[in-house]
Short mmCIF file of C-alpha atoms and ligand atoms in Angstrom, two decimals:
data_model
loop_
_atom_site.label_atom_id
_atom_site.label_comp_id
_atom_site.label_asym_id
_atom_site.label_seq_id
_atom_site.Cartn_x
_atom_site.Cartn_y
_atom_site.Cartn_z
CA UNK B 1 0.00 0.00 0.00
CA UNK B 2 1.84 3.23 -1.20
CA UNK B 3 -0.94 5.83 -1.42
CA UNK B 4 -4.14 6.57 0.89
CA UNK B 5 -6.97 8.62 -0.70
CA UNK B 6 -9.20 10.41 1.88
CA UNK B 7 -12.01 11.86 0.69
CA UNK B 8 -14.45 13.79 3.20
CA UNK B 9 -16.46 11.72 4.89
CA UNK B 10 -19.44 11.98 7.09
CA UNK B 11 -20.03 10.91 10.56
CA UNK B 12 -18.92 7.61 11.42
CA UNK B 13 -21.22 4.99 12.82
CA UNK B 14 -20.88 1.40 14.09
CA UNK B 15 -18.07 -1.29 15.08
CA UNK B 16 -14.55 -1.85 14.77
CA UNK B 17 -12.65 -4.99 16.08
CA UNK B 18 -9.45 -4.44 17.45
CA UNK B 19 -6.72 -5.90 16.32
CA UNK B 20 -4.04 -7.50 18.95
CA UNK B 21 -1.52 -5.42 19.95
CA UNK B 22 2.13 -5.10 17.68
CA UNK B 23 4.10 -3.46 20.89
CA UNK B 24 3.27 -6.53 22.65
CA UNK B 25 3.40 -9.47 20.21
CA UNK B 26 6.39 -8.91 18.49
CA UNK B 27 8.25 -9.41 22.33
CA UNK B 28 6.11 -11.94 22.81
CA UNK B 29 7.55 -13.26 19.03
CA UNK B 30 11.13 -12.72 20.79
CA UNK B 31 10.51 -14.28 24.03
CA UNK B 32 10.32 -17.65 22.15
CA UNK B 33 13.78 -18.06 22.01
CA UNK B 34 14.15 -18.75 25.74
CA UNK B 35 12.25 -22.21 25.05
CA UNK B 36 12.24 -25.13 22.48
CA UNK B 37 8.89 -26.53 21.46
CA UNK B 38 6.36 -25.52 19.71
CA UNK B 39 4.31 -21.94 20.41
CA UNK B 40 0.85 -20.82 19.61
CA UNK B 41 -0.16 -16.79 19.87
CA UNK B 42 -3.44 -15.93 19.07
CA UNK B 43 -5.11 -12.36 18.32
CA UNK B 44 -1.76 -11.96 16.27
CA UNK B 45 -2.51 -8.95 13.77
CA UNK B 46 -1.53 -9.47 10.05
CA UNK B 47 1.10 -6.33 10.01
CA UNK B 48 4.38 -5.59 8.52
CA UNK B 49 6.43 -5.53 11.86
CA UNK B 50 5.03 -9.21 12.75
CA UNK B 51 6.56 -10.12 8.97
CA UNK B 52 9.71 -8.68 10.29
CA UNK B 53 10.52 -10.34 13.37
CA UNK B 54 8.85 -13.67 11.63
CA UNK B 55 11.95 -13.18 8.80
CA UNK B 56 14.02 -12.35 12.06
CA UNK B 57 13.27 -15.28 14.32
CA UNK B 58 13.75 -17.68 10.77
CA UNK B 59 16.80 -16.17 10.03
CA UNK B 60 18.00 -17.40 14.03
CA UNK B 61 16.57 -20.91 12.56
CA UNK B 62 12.88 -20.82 13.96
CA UNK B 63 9.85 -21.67 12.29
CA UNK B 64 7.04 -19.24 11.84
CA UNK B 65 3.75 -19.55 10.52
CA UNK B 66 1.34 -16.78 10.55
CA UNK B 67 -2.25 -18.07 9.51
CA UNK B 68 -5.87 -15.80 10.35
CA UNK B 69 -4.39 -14.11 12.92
CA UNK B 70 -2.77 -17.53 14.89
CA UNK B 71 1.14 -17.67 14.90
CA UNK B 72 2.82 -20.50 15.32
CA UNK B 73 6.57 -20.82 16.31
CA UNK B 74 8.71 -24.04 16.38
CA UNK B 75 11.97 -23.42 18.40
CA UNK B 76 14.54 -26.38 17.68
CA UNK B 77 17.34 -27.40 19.72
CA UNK B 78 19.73 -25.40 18.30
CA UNK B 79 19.79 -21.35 16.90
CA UNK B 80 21.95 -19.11 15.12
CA UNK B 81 22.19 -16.24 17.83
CA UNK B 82 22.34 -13.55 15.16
CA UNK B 83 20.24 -10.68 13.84
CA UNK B 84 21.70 -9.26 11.03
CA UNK B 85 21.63 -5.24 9.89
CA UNK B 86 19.10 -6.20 6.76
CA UNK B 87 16.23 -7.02 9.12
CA UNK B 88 17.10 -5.04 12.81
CA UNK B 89 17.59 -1.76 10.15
CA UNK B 90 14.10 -2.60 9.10
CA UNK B 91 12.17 -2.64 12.72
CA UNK B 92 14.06 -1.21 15.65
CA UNK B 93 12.04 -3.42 17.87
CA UNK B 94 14.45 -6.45 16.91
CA UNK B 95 17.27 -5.23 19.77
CA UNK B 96 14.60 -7.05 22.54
CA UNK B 97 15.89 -10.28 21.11
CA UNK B 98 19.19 -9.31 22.76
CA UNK B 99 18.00 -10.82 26.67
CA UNK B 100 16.40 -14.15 25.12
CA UNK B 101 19.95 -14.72 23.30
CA UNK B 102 22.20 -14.53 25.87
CA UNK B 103 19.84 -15.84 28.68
CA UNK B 104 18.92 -18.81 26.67
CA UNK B 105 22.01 -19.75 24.12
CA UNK B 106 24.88 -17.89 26.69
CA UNK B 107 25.71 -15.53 22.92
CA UNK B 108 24.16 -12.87 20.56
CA UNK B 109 25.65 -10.90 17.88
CA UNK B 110 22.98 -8.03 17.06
CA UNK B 111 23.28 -5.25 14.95
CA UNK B 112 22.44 -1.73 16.30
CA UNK B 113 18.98 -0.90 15.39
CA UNK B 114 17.47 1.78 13.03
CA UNK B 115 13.52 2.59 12.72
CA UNK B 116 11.77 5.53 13.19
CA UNK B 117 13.76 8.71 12.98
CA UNK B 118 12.21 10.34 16.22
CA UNK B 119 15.94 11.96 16.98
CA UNK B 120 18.36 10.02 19.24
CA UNK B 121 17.17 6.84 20.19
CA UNK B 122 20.27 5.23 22.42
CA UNK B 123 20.54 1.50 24.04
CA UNK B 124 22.83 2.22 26.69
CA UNK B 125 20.07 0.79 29.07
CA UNK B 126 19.62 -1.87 27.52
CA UNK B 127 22.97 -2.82 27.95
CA UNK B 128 23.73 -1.59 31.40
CA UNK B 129 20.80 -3.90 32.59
CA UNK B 130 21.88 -6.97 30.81
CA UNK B 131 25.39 -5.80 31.97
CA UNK B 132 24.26 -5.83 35.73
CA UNK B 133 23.23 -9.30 35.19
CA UNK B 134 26.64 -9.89 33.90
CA UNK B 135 26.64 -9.92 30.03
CA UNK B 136 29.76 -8.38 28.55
CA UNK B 137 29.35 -6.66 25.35
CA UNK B 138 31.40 -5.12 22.55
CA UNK B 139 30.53 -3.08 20.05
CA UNK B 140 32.40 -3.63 15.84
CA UNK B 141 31.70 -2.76 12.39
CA UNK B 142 27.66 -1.95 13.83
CA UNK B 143 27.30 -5.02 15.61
CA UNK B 144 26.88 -5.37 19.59
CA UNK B 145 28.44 -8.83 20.40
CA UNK B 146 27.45 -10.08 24.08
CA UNK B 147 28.23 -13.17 26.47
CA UNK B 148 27.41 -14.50 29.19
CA UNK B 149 27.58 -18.24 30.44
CA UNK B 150 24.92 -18.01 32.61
CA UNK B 151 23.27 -14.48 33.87
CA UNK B 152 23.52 -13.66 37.46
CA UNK B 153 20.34 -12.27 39.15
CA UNK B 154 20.43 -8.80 40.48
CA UNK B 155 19.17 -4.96 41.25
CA UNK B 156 18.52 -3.09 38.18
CA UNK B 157 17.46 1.04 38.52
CA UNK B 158 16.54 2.17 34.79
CA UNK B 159 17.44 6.17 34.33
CA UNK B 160 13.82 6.13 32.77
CA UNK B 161 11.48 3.56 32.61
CA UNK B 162 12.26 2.08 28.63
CA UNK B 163 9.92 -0.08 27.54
CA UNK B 164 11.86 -1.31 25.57
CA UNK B 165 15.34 -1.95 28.70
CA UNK B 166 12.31 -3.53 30.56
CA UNK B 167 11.58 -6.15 28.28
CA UNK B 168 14.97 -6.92 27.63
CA UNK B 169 15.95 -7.16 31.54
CA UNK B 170 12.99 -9.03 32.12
CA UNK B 171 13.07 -11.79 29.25
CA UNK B 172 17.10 -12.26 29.99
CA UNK B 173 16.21 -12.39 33.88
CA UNK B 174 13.73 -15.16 33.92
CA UNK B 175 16.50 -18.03 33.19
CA UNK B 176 19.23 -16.29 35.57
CA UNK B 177 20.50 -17.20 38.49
CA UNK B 178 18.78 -15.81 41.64
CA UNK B 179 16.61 -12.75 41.87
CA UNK B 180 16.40 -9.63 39.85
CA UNK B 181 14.75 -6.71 40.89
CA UNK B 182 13.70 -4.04 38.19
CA UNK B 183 13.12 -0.47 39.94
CA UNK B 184 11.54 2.47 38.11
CA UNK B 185 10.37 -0.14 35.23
CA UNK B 186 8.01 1.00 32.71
CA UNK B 187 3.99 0.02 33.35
CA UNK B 188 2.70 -0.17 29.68
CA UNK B 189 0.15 -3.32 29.40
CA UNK B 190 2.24 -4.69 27.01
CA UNK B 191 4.67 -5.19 29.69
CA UNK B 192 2.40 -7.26 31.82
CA UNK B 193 1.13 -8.92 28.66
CA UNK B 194 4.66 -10.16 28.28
CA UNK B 195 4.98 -10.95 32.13
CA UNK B 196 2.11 -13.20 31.80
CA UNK B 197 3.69 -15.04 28.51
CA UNK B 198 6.62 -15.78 30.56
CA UNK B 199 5.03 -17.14 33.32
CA UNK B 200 2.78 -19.34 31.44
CA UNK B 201 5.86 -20.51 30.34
CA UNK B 202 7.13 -21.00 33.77
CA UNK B 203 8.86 -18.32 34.82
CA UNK B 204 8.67 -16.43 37.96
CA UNK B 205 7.97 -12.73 37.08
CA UNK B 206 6.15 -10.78 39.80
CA UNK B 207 5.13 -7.36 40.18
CA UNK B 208 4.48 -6.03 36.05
CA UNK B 209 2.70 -3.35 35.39
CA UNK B 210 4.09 -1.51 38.26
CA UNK B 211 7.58 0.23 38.68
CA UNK B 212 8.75 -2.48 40.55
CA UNK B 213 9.33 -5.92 38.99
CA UNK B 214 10.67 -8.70 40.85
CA UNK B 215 12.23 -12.16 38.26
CA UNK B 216 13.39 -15.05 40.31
CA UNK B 217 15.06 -17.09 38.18
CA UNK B 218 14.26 -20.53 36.77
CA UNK B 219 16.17 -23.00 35.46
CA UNK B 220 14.22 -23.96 32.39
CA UNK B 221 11.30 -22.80 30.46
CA UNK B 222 8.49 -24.72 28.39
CA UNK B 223 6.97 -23.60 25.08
CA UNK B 224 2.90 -22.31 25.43
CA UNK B 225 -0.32 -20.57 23.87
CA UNK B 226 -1.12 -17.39 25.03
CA UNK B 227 -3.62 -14.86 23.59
CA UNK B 228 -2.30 -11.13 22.61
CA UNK B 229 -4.04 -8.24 24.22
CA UNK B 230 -5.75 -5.60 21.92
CA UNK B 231 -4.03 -2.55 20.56
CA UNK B 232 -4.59 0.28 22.23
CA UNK B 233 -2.98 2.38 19.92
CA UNK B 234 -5.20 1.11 17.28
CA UNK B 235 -8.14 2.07 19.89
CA UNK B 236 -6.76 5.49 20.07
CA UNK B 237 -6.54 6.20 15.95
CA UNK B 238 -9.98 5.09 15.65
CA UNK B 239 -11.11 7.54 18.63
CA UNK B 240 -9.36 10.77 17.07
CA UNK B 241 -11.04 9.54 13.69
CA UNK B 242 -14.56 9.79 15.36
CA UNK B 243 -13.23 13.41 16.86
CA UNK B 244 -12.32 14.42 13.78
CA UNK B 245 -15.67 13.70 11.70
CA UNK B 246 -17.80 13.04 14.94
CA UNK B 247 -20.47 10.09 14.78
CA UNK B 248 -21.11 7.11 17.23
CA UNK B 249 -18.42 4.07 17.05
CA UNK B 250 -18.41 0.90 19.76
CA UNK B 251 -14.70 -0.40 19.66
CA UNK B 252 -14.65 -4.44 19.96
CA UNK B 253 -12.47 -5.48 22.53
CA UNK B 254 -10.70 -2.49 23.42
CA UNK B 255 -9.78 -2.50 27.23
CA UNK B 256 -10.28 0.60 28.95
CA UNK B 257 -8.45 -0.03 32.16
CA UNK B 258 -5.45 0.47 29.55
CA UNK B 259 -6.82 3.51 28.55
CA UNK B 260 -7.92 5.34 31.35
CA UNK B 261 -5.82 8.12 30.37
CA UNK B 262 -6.78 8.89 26.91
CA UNK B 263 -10.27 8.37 27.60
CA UNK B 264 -10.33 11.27 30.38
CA UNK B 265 -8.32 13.34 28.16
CA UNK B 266 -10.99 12.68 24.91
CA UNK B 267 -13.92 13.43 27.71
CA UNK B 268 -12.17 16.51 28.58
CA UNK B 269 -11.95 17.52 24.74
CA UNK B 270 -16.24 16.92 24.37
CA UNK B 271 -15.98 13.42 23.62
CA UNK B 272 -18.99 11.22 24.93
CA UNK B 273 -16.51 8.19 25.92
CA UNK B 274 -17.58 5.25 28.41
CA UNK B 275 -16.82 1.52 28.89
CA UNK B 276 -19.39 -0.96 26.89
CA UNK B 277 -19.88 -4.46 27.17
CA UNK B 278 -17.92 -5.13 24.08
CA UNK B 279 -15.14 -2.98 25.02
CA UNK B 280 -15.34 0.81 24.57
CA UNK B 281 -18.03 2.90 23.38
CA UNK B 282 -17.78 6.95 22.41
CA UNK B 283 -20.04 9.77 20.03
CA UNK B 284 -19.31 13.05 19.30
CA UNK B 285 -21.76 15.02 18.26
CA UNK B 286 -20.42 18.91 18.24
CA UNK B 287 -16.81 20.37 17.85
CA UNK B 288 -14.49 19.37 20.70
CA UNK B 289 -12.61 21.58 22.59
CA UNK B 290 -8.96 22.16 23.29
CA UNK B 291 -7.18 20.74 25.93
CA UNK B 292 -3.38 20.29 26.37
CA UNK B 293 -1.43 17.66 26.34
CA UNK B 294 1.64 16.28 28.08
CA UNK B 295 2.92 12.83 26.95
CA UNK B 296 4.54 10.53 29.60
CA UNK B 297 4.86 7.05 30.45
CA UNK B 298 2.60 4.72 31.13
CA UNK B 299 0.27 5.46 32.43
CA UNK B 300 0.09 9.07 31.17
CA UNK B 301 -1.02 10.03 27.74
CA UNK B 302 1.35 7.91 25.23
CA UNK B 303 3.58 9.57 22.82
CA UNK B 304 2.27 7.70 20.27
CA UNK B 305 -1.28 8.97 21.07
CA UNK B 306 0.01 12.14 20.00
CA UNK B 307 0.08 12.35 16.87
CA UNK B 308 -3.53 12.02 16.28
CA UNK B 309 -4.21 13.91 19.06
CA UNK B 310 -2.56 16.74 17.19
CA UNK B 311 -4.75 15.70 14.23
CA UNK B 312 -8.29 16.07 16.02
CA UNK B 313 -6.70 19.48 18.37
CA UNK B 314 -6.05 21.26 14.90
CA UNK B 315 -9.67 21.02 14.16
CA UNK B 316 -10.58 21.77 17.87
CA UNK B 317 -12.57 24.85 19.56
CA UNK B 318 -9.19 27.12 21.35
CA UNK B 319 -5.68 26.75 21.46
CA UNK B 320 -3.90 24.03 22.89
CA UNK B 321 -0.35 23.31 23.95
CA UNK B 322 1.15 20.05 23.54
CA UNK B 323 4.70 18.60 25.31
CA UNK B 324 6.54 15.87 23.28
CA UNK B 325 8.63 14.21 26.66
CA UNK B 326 9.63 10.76 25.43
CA UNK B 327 11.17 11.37 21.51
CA UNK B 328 12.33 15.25 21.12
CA UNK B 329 12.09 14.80 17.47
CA UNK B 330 8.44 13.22 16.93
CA UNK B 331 7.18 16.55 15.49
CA UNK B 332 7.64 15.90 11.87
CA UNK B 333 4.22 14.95 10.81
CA UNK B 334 3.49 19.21 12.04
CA UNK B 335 4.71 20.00 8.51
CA UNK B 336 2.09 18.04 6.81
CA UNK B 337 -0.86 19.39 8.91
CA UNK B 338 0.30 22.44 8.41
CA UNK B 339 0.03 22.46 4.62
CA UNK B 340 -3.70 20.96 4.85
CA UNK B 341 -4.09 24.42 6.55
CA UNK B 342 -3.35 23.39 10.40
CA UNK B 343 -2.42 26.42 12.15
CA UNK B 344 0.51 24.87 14.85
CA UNK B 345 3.60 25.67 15.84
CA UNK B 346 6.68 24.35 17.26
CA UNK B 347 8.68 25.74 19.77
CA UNK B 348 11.65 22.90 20.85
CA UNK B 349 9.63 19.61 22.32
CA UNK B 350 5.97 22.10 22.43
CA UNK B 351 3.73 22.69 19.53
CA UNK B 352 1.22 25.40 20.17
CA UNK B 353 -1.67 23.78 17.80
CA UNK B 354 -4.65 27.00 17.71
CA UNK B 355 -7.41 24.72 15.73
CA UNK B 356 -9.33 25.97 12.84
CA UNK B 357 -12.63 25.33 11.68
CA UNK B 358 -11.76 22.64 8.61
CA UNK B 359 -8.60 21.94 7.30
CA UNK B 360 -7.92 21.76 3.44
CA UNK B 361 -7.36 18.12 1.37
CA UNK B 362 -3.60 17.60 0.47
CA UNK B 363 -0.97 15.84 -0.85
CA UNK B 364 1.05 14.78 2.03
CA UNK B 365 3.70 12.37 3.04
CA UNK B 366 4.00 9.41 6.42
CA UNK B 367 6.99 9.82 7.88
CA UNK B 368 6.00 6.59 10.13
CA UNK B 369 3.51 4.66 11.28
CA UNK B 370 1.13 7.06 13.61
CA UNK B 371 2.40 10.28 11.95
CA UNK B 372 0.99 7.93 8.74
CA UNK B 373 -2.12 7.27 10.27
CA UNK B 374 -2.43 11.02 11.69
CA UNK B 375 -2.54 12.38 8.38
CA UNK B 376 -5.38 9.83 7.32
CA UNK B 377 -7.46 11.05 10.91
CA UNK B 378 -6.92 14.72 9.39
CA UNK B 379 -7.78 13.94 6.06
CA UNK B 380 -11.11 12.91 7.63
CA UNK B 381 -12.02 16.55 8.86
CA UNK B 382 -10.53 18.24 5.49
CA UNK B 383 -12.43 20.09 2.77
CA UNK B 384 -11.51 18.46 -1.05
CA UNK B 385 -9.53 15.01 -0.82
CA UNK B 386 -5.80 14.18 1.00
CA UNK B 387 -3.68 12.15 -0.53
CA UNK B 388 -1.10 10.39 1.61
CA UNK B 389 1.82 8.76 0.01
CA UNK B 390 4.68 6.41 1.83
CA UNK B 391 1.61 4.75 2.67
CA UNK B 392 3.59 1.71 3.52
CA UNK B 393 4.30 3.07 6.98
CA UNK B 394 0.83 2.72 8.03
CA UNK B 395 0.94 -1.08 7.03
CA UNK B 396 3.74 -1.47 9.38
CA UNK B 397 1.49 -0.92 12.79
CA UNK B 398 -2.16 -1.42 11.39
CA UNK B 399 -3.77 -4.35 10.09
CA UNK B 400 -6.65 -3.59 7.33
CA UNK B 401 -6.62 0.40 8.47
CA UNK B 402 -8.66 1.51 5.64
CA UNK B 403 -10.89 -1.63 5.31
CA UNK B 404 -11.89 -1.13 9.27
CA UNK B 405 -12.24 2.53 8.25
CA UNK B 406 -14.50 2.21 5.41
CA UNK B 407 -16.81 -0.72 7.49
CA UNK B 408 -17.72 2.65 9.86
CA UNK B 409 -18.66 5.07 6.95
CA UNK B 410 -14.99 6.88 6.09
CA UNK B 411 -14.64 6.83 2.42
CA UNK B 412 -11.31 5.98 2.03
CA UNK B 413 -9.35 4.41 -1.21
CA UNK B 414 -5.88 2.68 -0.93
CA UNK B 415 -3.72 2.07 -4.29
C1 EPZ N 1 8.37 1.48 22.64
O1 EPZ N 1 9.60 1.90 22.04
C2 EPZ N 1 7.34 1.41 21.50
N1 EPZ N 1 7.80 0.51 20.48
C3 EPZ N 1 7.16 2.79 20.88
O2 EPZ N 1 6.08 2.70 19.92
C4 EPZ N 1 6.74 3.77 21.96
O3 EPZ N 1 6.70 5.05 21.40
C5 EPZ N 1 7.76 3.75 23.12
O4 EPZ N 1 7.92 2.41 23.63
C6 EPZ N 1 7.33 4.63 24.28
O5 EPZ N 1 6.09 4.26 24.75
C7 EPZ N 1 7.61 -0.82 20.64
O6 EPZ N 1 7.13 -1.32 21.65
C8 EPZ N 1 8.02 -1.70 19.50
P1 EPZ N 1 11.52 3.41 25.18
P2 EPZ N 1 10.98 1.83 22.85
O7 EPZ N 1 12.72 2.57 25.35
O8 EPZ N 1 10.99 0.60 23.69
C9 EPZ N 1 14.99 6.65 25.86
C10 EPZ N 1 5.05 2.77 17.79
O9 EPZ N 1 4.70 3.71 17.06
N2 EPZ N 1 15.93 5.51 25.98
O10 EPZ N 1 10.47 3.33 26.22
O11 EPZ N 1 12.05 2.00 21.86
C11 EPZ N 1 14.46 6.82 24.44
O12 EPZ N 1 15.35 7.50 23.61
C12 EPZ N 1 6.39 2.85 18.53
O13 EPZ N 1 4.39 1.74 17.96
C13 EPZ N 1 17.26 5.75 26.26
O14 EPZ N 1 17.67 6.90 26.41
O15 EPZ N 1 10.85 3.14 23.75
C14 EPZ N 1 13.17 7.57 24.68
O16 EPZ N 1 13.43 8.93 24.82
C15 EPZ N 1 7.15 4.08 18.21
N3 EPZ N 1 18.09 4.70 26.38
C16 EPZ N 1 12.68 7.00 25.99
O17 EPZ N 1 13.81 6.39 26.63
C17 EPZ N 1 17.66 3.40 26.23
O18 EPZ N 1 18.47 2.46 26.33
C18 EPZ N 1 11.57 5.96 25.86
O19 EPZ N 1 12.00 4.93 25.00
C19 EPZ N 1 16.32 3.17 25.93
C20 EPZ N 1 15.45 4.24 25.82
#
């Protein structure tokens, strides 16, 4: 998919089914290393980043099958501990197969990731956790080589609490010896949905979801199923869409205990948001208002909320100002709203976004996957069509975007 056509669209009305969540499945996808056998995940969403780590975990030797949304993993014996620059270049999320490698095979040889170009993007916690459980690392020609014959438990205190240093710590802690203990860890649900793949598997992880996470260390681990929690994100692109051409949507599955957050935020805006038997249920009938924004971790308002927040605030009632605290540079999607006629502007990590009644139909350009799908939420409250090209992004995080899109009343056309 290279181009997205947005034409305006009324309100939208009806039901979308999340899909299950990339931020947690492809660690999930990586956690199979620690364990030979055979692995079933369900809810697994039909995205590029799956297809990634799938060519990832084959090149290492695995098997992978991906079939309606069930993936299937066969871990042999014996792996190649190796992730070479052609595939972690593609998905930066491959460096969390770093802990599984040298908890489970004692080796790794991973090459320093690339993805999306939010400004610096450093690993050094990554590797001072897997350091303090006494991996030694060196760094040549863009690969990080670790070892470790077998990881020590111990205390790990992250600067900030990276997802991404969590997952790592936590999936190379699991087979180590003795206790680790995790302080100022990050809370996202996808953490917890990895803690609870782990200890289906057998391990001994206590305490996820909060900034505290205690591993004691086992000495083997046993291949499982395990079901993969909706995306949130997804839930959130889907709410700024209804904010940005109003109507009445129920969102299948969505959990909003992992969205508390977004959903006050949205109600603060005008949005009619509540829990539903099905999952989450919101209208909008009338122009929202302004409110600021301030993007944290878990569980304050996600940075990758943000960019359709932006989206839906640049058609909102008042001026709003919104902090970027997590990726200095994720501002870059600005200059396309600004060309469909977005009044915003950015002053270091704040853009001052005063909304405007309708914003013009453009050609514009996704510089990743929820600046991608920001521009499509915009194109939704534009006059005259938008055309958004490097479409590809989009396909990266979302699975049938403009299909579930369409099914609610957007009029949407993908080529
Ligand atoms: C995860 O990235 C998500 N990606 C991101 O979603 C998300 O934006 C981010 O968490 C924050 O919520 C996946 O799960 C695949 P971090 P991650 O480590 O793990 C700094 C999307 O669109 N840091 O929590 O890479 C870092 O620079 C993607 O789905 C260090 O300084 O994020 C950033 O400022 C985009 N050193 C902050 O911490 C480190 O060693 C948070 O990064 C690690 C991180």
């Amino acid at each position: 998919m290279e181009r997205i056509v947005v034409h305006p669209s009324g309100p939208l009305e009806g039901r979308i089914r999340l899909s299950g969540a990339k931020n947690s499945v492809l660690k999930l996808m990586a956690a199979t290393v620690l364990a030979e056998g055979t692995f079933v995940l369900r809810n697994v969403p039909h995205i590029v980043d799956v297809d990634c780590m799938a060519d990832l975990l084959r090149s290492m030797g695995l098997g992978v099958d991906h079939c309606d949304n069930v993936l299937t993993v066969v871990r042999p014996a014996d792996i190649n501990p190796e992730a070479p620059y052609e595939l972690v270049e593609r998905m930066r999320a491959s460096i969390v197969v770093l802990g599984p490698l040298l908890a489970r095979v004692g080796r790794a040889r991973v090459a320093l990731p690339g993805g999306d170009d939010f400004g610096p993007r450093p690993i050094d916690m990554h590797l001072q956790s897997l350091e303090r459980l006494g991996a030694v690392f060196s760094t040549a020609h863009g690969y990080i080589e670790g070892h470790a014959d077998r990881l020590v438990g111990a205390r790990i205190f992250l600067e900030f609490p990276s997802v991404g240093a969590t997952e790592n710590a936590v999936m190379a802690a699991v087979l180590a010896k003795g206790e680790t203990v995790i302080e100022n860890a990050a809370r996202e649900p996808e953490i917890a949905d990895l803690a609870g793949f782990l200890n289906r598997m057998g391990a001994r992880v206590l305490g996820a979801g909060s900034p505290t996470i205690t591993i004691v260390g086992v000495e083997e681990l046993f291949a499982v199923e395990h079901e993969v929690i909706p995306d949130r994100i997804e839930a959130a692109t889907f709410l700024a869409a209804l904010g940005a051409c109003g109507g009445e949507l129920v969102l299948e599955a969505a959990r909003p205990d992992h969205m508390d957050m977004l959903m006050q935020k949205l109600g603060e805006m005008g949005m009619r948001i509540s829990t539903h038997p099905d999952g989450v249920w919101a209208m909008v009938g009338e122009r929202l208002r302004s409110a600021d924004v301030s993007t944290l971790p878990y569980p304050g308002i996600a940075t990758d909320y943000k960019p359709f927040l932006v989206s839906i605030l640049a058609v909102a009632e008042g001026v709003a100002i919104v902090a970027e605290n997590l990726f200095s540079g994720r501002f870059r999607y600005i200059d396309e709203l600004v060309r469909m006629g977005a009044d915003i502007r950015i002053e270091e990590h704040f853009a001052v976004v005063r909304g405007v009644r309708r914003l013009s139909g453009a050609p514009v350009r996704a510089h990743d996957i929820r600046a991608g799908a920001a521009l499509v939420v915009a194109g939704l409250a534009a006059d005259g069509d938008t055309v958004v090209s490097d479409a590809h992004h989009i396909a990266r995080g979302y699975e049938r975007f403009a299909e579930k899109l369409r099914a609610v009343g957007a009029d949407i056309e993908t080529s």
